[in-house]
Short mmCIF file of C-alpha atoms in Angstrom, two decimals:
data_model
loop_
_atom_site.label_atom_id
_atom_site.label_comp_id
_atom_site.label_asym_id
_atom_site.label_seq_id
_atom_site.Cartn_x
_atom_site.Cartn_y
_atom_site.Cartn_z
CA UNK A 1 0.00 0.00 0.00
CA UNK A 2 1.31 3.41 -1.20
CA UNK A 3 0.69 6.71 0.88
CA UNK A 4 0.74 9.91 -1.18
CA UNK A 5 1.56 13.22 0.58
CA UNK A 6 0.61 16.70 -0.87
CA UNK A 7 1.57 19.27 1.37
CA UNK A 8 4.53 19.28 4.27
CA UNK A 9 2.21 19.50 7.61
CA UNK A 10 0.79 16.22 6.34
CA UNK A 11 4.06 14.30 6.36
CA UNK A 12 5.18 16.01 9.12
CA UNK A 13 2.59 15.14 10.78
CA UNK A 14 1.50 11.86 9.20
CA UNK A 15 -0.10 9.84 12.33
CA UNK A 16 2.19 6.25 11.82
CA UNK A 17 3.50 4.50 14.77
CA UNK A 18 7.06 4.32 13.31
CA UNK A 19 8.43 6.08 10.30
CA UNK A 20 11.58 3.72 8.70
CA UNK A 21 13.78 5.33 6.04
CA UNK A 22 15.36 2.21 4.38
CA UNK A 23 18.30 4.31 2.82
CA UNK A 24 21.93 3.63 3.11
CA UNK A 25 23.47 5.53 6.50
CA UNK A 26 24.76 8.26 3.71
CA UNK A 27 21.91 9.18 2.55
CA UNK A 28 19.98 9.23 6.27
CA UNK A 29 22.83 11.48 7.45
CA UNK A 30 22.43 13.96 4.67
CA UNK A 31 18.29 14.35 5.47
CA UNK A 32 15.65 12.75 6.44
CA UNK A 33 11.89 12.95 7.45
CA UNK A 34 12.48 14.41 11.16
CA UNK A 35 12.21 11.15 13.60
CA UNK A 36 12.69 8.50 11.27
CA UNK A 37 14.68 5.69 11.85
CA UNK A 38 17.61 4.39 10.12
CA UNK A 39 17.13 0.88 9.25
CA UNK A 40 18.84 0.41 5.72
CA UNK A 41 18.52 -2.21 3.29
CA UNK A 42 21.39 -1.87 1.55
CA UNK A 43 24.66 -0.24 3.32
CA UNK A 44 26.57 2.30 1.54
CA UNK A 45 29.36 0.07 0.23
CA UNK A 46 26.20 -2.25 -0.87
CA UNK A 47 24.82 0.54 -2.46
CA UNK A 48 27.24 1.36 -4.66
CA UNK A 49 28.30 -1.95 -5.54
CA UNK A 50 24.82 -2.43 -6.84
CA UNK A 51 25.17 0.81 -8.58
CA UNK A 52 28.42 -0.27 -10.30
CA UNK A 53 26.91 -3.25 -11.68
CA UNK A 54 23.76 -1.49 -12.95
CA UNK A 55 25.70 1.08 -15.25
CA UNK A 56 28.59 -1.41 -16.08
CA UNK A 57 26.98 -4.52 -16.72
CA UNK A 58 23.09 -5.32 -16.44
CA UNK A 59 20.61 -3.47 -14.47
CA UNK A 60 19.07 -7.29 -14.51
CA UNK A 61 22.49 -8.51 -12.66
CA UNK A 62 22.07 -5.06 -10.36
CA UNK A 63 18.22 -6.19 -10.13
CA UNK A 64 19.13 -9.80 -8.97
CA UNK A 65 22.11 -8.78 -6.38
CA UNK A 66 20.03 -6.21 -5.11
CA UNK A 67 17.10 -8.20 -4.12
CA UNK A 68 19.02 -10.30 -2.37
CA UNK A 69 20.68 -7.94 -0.07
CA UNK A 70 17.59 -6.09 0.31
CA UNK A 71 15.58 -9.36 1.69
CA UNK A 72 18.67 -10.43 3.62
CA UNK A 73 19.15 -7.10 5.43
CA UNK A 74 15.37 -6.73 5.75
CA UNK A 75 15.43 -10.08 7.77
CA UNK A 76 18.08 -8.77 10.18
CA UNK A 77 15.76 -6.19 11.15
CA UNK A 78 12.66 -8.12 11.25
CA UNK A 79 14.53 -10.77 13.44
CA UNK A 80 16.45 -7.43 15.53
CA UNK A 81 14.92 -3.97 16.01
CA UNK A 82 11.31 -4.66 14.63
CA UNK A 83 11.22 -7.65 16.26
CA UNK A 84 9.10 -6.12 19.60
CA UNK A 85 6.48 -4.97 17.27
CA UNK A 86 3.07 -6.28 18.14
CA UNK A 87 0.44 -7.41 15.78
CA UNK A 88 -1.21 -3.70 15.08
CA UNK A 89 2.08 -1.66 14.61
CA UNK A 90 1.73 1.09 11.53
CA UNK A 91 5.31 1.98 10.35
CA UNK A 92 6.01 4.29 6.86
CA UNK A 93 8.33 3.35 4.87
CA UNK A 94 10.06 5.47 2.07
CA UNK A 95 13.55 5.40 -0.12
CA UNK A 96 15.34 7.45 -2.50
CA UNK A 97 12.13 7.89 -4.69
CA UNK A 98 9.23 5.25 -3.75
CA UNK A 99 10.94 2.35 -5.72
CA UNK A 100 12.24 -1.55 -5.03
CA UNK A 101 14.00 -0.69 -1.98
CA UNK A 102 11.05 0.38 0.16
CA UNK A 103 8.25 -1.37 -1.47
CA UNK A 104 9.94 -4.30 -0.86
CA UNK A 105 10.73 -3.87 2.90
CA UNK A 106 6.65 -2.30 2.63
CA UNK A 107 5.65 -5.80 1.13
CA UNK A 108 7.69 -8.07 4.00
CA UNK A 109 6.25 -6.02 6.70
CA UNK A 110 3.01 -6.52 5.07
CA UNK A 111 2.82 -10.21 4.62
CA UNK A 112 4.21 -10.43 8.53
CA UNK A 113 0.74 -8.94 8.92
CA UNK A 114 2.29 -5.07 10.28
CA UNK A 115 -0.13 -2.11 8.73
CA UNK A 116 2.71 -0.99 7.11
CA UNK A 117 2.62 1.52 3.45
CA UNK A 118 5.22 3.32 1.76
CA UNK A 119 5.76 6.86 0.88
CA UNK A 120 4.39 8.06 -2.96
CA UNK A 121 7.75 9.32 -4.80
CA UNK A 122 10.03 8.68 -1.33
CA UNK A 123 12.35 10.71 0.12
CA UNK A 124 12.05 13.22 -2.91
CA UNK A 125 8.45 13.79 -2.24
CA UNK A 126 9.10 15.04 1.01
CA UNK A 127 12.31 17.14 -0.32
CA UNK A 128 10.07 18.70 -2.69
CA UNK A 129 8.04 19.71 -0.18
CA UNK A 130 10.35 21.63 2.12
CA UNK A 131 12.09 23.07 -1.21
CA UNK A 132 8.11 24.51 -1.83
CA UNK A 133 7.61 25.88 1.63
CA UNK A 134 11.33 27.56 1.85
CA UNK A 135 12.12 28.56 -1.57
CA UNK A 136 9.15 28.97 -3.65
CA UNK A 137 6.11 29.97 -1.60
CA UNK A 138 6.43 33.38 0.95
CA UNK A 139 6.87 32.53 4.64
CA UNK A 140 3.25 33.21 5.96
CA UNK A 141 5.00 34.04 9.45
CA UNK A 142 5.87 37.59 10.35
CA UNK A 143 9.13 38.15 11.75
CA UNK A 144 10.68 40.80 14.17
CA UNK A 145 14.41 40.20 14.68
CA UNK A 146 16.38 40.89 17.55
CA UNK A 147 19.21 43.14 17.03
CA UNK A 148 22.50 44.18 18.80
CA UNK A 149 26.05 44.02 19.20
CA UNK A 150 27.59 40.80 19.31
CA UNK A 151 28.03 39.91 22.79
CA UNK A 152 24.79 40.83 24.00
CA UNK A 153 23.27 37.39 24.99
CA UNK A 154 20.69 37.26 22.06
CA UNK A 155 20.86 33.84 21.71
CA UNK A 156 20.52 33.01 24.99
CA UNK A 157 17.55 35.63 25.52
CA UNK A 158 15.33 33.41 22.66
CA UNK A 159 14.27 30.26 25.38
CA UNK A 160 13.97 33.00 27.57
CA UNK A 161 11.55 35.22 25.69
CA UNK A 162 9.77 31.44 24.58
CA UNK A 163 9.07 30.81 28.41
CA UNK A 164 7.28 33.80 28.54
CA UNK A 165 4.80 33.08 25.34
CA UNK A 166 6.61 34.46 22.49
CA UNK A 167 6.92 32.58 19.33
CA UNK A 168 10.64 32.28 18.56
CA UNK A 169 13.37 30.79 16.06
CA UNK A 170 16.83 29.80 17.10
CA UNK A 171 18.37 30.06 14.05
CA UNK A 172 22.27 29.50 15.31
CA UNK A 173 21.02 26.53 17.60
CA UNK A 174 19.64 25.24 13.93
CA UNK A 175 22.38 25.79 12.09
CA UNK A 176 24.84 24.66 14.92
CA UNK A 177 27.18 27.74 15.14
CA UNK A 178 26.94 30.74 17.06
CA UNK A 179 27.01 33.13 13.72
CA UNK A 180 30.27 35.01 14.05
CA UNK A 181 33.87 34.34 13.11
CA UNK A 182 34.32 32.56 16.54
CA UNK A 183 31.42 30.73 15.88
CA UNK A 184 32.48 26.90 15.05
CA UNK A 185 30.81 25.02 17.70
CA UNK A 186 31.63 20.94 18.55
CA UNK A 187 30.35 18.70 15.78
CA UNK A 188 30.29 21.02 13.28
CA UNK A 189 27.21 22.24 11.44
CA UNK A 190 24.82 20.24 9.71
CA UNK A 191 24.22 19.56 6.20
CA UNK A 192 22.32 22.35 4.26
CA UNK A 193 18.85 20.14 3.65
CA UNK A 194 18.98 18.87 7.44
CA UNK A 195 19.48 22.17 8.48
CA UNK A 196 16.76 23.50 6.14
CA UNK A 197 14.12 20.28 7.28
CA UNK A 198 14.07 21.31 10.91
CA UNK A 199 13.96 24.91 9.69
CA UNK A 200 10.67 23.87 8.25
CA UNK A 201 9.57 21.49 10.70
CA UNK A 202 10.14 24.44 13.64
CA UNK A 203 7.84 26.80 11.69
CA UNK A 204 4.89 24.13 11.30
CA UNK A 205 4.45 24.44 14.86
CA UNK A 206 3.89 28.53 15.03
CA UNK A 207 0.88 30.35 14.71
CA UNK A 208 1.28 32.43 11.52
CA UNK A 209 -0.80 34.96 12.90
CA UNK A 210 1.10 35.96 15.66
CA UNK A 211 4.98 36.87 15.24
CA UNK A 212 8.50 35.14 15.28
CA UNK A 213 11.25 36.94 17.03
CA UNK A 214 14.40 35.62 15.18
CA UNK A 215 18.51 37.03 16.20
CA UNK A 216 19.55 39.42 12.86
CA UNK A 217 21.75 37.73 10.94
CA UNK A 218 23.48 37.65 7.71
CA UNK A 219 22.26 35.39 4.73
CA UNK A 220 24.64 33.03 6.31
CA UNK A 221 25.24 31.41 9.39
CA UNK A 222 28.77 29.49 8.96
CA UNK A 223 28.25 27.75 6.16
CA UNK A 224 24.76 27.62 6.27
CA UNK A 225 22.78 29.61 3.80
CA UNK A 226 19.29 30.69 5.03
CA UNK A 227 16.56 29.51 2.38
CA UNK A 228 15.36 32.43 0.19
CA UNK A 229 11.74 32.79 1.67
CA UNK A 230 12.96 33.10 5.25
CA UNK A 231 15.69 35.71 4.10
CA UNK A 232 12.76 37.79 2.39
CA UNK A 233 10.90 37.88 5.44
CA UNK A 234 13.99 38.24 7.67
CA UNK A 235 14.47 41.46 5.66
CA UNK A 236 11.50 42.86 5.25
CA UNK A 237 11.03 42.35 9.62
CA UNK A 238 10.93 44.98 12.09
CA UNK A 239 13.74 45.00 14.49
CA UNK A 240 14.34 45.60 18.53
CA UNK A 241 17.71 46.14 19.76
CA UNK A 242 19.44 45.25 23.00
CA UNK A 243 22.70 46.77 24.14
CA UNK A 244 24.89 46.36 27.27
CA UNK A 245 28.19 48.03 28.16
CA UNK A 246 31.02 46.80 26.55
CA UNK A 247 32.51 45.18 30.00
CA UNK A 248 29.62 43.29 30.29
CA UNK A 249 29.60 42.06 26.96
CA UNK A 250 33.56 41.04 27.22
CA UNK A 251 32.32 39.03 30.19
CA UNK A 252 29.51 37.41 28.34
CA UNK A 253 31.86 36.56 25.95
CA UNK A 254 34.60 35.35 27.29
CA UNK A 255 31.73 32.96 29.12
CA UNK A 256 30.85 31.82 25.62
CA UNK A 257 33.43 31.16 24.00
CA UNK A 258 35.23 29.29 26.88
CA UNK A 259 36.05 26.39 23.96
CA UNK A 260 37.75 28.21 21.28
CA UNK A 261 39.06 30.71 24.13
CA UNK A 262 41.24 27.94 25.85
CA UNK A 263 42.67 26.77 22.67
CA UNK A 264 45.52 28.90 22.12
CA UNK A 265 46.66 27.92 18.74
CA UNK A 266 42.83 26.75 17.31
CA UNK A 267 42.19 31.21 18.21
CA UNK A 268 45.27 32.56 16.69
CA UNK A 269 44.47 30.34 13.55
CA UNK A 270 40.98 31.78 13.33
CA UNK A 271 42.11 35.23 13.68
CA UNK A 272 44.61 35.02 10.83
CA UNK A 273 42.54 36.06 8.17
CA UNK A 274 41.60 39.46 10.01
CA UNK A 275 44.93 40.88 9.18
CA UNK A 276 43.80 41.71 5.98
CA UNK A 277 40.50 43.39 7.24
CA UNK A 278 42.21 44.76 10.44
CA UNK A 279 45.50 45.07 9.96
CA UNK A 280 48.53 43.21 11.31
CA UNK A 281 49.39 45.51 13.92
CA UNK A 282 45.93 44.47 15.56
CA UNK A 283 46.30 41.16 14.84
CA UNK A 284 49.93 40.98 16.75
CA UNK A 285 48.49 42.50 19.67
CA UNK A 286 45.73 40.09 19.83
CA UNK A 287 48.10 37.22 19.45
CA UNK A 288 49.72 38.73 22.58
CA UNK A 289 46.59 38.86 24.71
CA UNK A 290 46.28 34.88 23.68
CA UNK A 291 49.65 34.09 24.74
CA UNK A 292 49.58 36.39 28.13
CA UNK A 293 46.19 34.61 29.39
CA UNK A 294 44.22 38.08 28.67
CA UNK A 295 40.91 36.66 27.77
CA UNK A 296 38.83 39.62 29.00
CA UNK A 297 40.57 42.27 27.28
CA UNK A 298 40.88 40.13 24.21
CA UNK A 299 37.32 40.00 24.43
CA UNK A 300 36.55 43.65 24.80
CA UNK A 301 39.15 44.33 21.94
CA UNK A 302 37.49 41.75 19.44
CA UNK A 303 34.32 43.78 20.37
CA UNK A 304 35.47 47.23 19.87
CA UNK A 305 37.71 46.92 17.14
CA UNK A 306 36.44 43.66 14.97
CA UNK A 307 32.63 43.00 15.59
CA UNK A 308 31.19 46.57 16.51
CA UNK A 309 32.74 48.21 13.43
CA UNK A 310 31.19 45.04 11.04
CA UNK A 311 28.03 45.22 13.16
CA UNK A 312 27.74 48.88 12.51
CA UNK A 313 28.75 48.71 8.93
CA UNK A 314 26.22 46.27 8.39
CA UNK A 315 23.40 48.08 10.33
CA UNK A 316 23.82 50.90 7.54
CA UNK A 317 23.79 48.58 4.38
CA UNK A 318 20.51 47.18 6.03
CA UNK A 319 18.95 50.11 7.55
CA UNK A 320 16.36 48.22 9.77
CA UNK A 321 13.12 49.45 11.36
CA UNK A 322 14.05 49.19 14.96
CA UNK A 323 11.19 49.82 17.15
CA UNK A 324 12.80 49.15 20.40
CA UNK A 325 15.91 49.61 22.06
CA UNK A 326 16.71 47.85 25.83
CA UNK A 327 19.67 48.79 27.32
CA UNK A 328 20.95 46.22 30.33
CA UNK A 329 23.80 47.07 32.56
CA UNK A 330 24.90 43.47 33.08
CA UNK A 331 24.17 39.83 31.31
CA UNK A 332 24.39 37.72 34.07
CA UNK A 333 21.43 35.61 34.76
CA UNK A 334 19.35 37.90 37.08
CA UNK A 335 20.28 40.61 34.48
CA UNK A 336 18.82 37.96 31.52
CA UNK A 337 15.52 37.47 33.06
CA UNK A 338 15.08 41.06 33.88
CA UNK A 339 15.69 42.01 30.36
CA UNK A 340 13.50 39.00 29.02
CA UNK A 341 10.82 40.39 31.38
CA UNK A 342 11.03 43.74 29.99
CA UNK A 343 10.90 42.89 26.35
CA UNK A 344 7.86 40.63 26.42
CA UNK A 345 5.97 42.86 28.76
CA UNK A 346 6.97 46.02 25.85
CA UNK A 347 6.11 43.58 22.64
CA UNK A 348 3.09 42.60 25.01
CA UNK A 349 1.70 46.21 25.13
CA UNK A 350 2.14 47.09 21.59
CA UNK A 351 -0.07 43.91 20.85
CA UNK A 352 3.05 42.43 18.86
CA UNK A 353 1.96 38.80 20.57
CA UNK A 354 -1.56 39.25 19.69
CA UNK A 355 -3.49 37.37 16.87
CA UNK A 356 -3.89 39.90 13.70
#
């Protein structure tokens, strides 16, 4: 039995017990349909020997190896994960695009007597979907970014400003990376289309009539490129601003940024490049804050002299709407929640929260 899916909250929210992407481990770690389970019936190596033998010799011979890998492997999980599964379990299945590899796993599970169907057009049918919602259609959300110097906790103010009711978007915590040339964060970033799937899956669960508050950023995050219809919006968003002395900020930061902070070499590597933006004499004298244990005045120095200047440059390319502006005098916690308090009680009273 075949499932067909015609617009993303339907596959996002499709209602099976278990949803099993039968893909190699590659292909899973690239994207997926958010929850779904890994549970492939050919491995990579398998895949591409199959592959091989399709455009080199037969696809019959490709046909004929790969059906027998496919039931062999699909036994190994019938007899090992699945095997728990009582009598009325509904798993989806899906591939590449809807073909031999999940209708045959679909079939298996069917004949065990498991309610089990497979995705219309696979994998690509759900791609096509979050392509539609990110790059072709307008965001029906309405944004209104928050704004301000680096340093001044905005990513840490977003689950603050969500306790209190506001809709928000961590874009960074998406996209892995804290959005500045420091910003490399364990792991590394994820793929573009994962990053963009649980972009999309994060605004299925807003209210479109009442606003988003994302952090400003560039088109970028890393090496993550935001997808075009959340850029439009981004841009066309009111803004409100925080700002904090430059001592608290340096604090903030060095609090951060504790991980690329204590790695001596891993800093002065990242900082190369700056020379030609900053100049070499700047460069030199951060090198010798690194190597004399300076970390706070290294901090305040980065933000005076590297990320103020590209913050302000970039505030008048962009020219934003702000609305707001809170000032803080410190960005400890007590100082976090006051400031949370004091922006959803202000977005509150203008009726920015409120249903259109």
């Amino acid at each position: 039995m075949v499932r067909a899916f015609h617009a993303l909250p339907e596959i996002l929210n499709h209602g099976f017990d278990t949803v099993i992407d039968v893909r190699s481990p590659a292909e899973f770690a690239e994207d997926r349909v958010p929850g779904a389970i890994n549970l492939p019936v050919l491995d990579n190596e398998e895949r591409a020997r199959v592959g091989t033998i399709y455009k080199q010799q037969s696809p019959f011979l490709a046909r004929k190896l790969g059906a027998a890998l496919v039931f062999r492997n699909a036994a190994a999980h019938i007899e090992g994960p699945l095997a728990h599964h009582e009598g009325g379990w509904r798993p989806l299945v899906y591939c590449w695009r809807g073909g031999q590899r999940s209708g045959s796993f679909a079939w298996m599970l069917q004949q065990i007597g498991w309610r089990a169907e497979a995705v219309e057009g696979g994998y690509r049918t759900f791609r096509r979907l979050v392509t539609k919602a990110l790059y072709e259609e307008p965001l029906p959300h309405r944004l209104i970014q928050l704004g301000g110097y680096t340093g001044t906790a905005k990513t840490e103010l977003l689950p603050l400003l969500k306790a209190r009711g506001l809709q928000v978007i961590d874009l960074e915590g998406l996209a892995r990376h804290r959005g500045s040339l420091l910003g490399d964060m364990p792991g590394g970033q994820p793929s573009q289309k994962w990053f963009e799937t649980c972009l999309a899956q994060e605004l299925s669960t807003l209210d479109p009539r009442r606003p988003v508050i994302v952090e400003a950023e560039s088109s970028k995050v890393g090496q993550i490129i935001l997808p075009p219809s959340l850029w439009e919006a981004m841009k066309a968003a009111p803004w409100i601003e925080v700002s904090a002395p430059v001592s608290a900020r340096a604090a903030y930061l060095d609090a951060a940024y504790d991980d690329i902070l204590s790695d001596g070499p891993r800093l002065k590597a990242q900082l190369e490049p700056l020379r030609y933006h900053r100049g070499h004499a700047m460069v030199d004298r951060w090198e010798a804050l690194i190597d004399a244990g300076e970390r706070l005045e290294l901090c305040r120095s980065l933000a005076e002299d590297h990320y103020d200047p590209a913050y302000e440059k970039s505030m008048s390319s962009v020219s934003p709407v702000v609305q707001q502006r809170f000032e803080t005098g410190t960005l400890d916690p007590a100082g976090l929640e006051a400031l949370a308090d004091r922006i959803a009680e202000a977005l509150q009273e203008a009726g920015q929260t409120s249903a259109m």
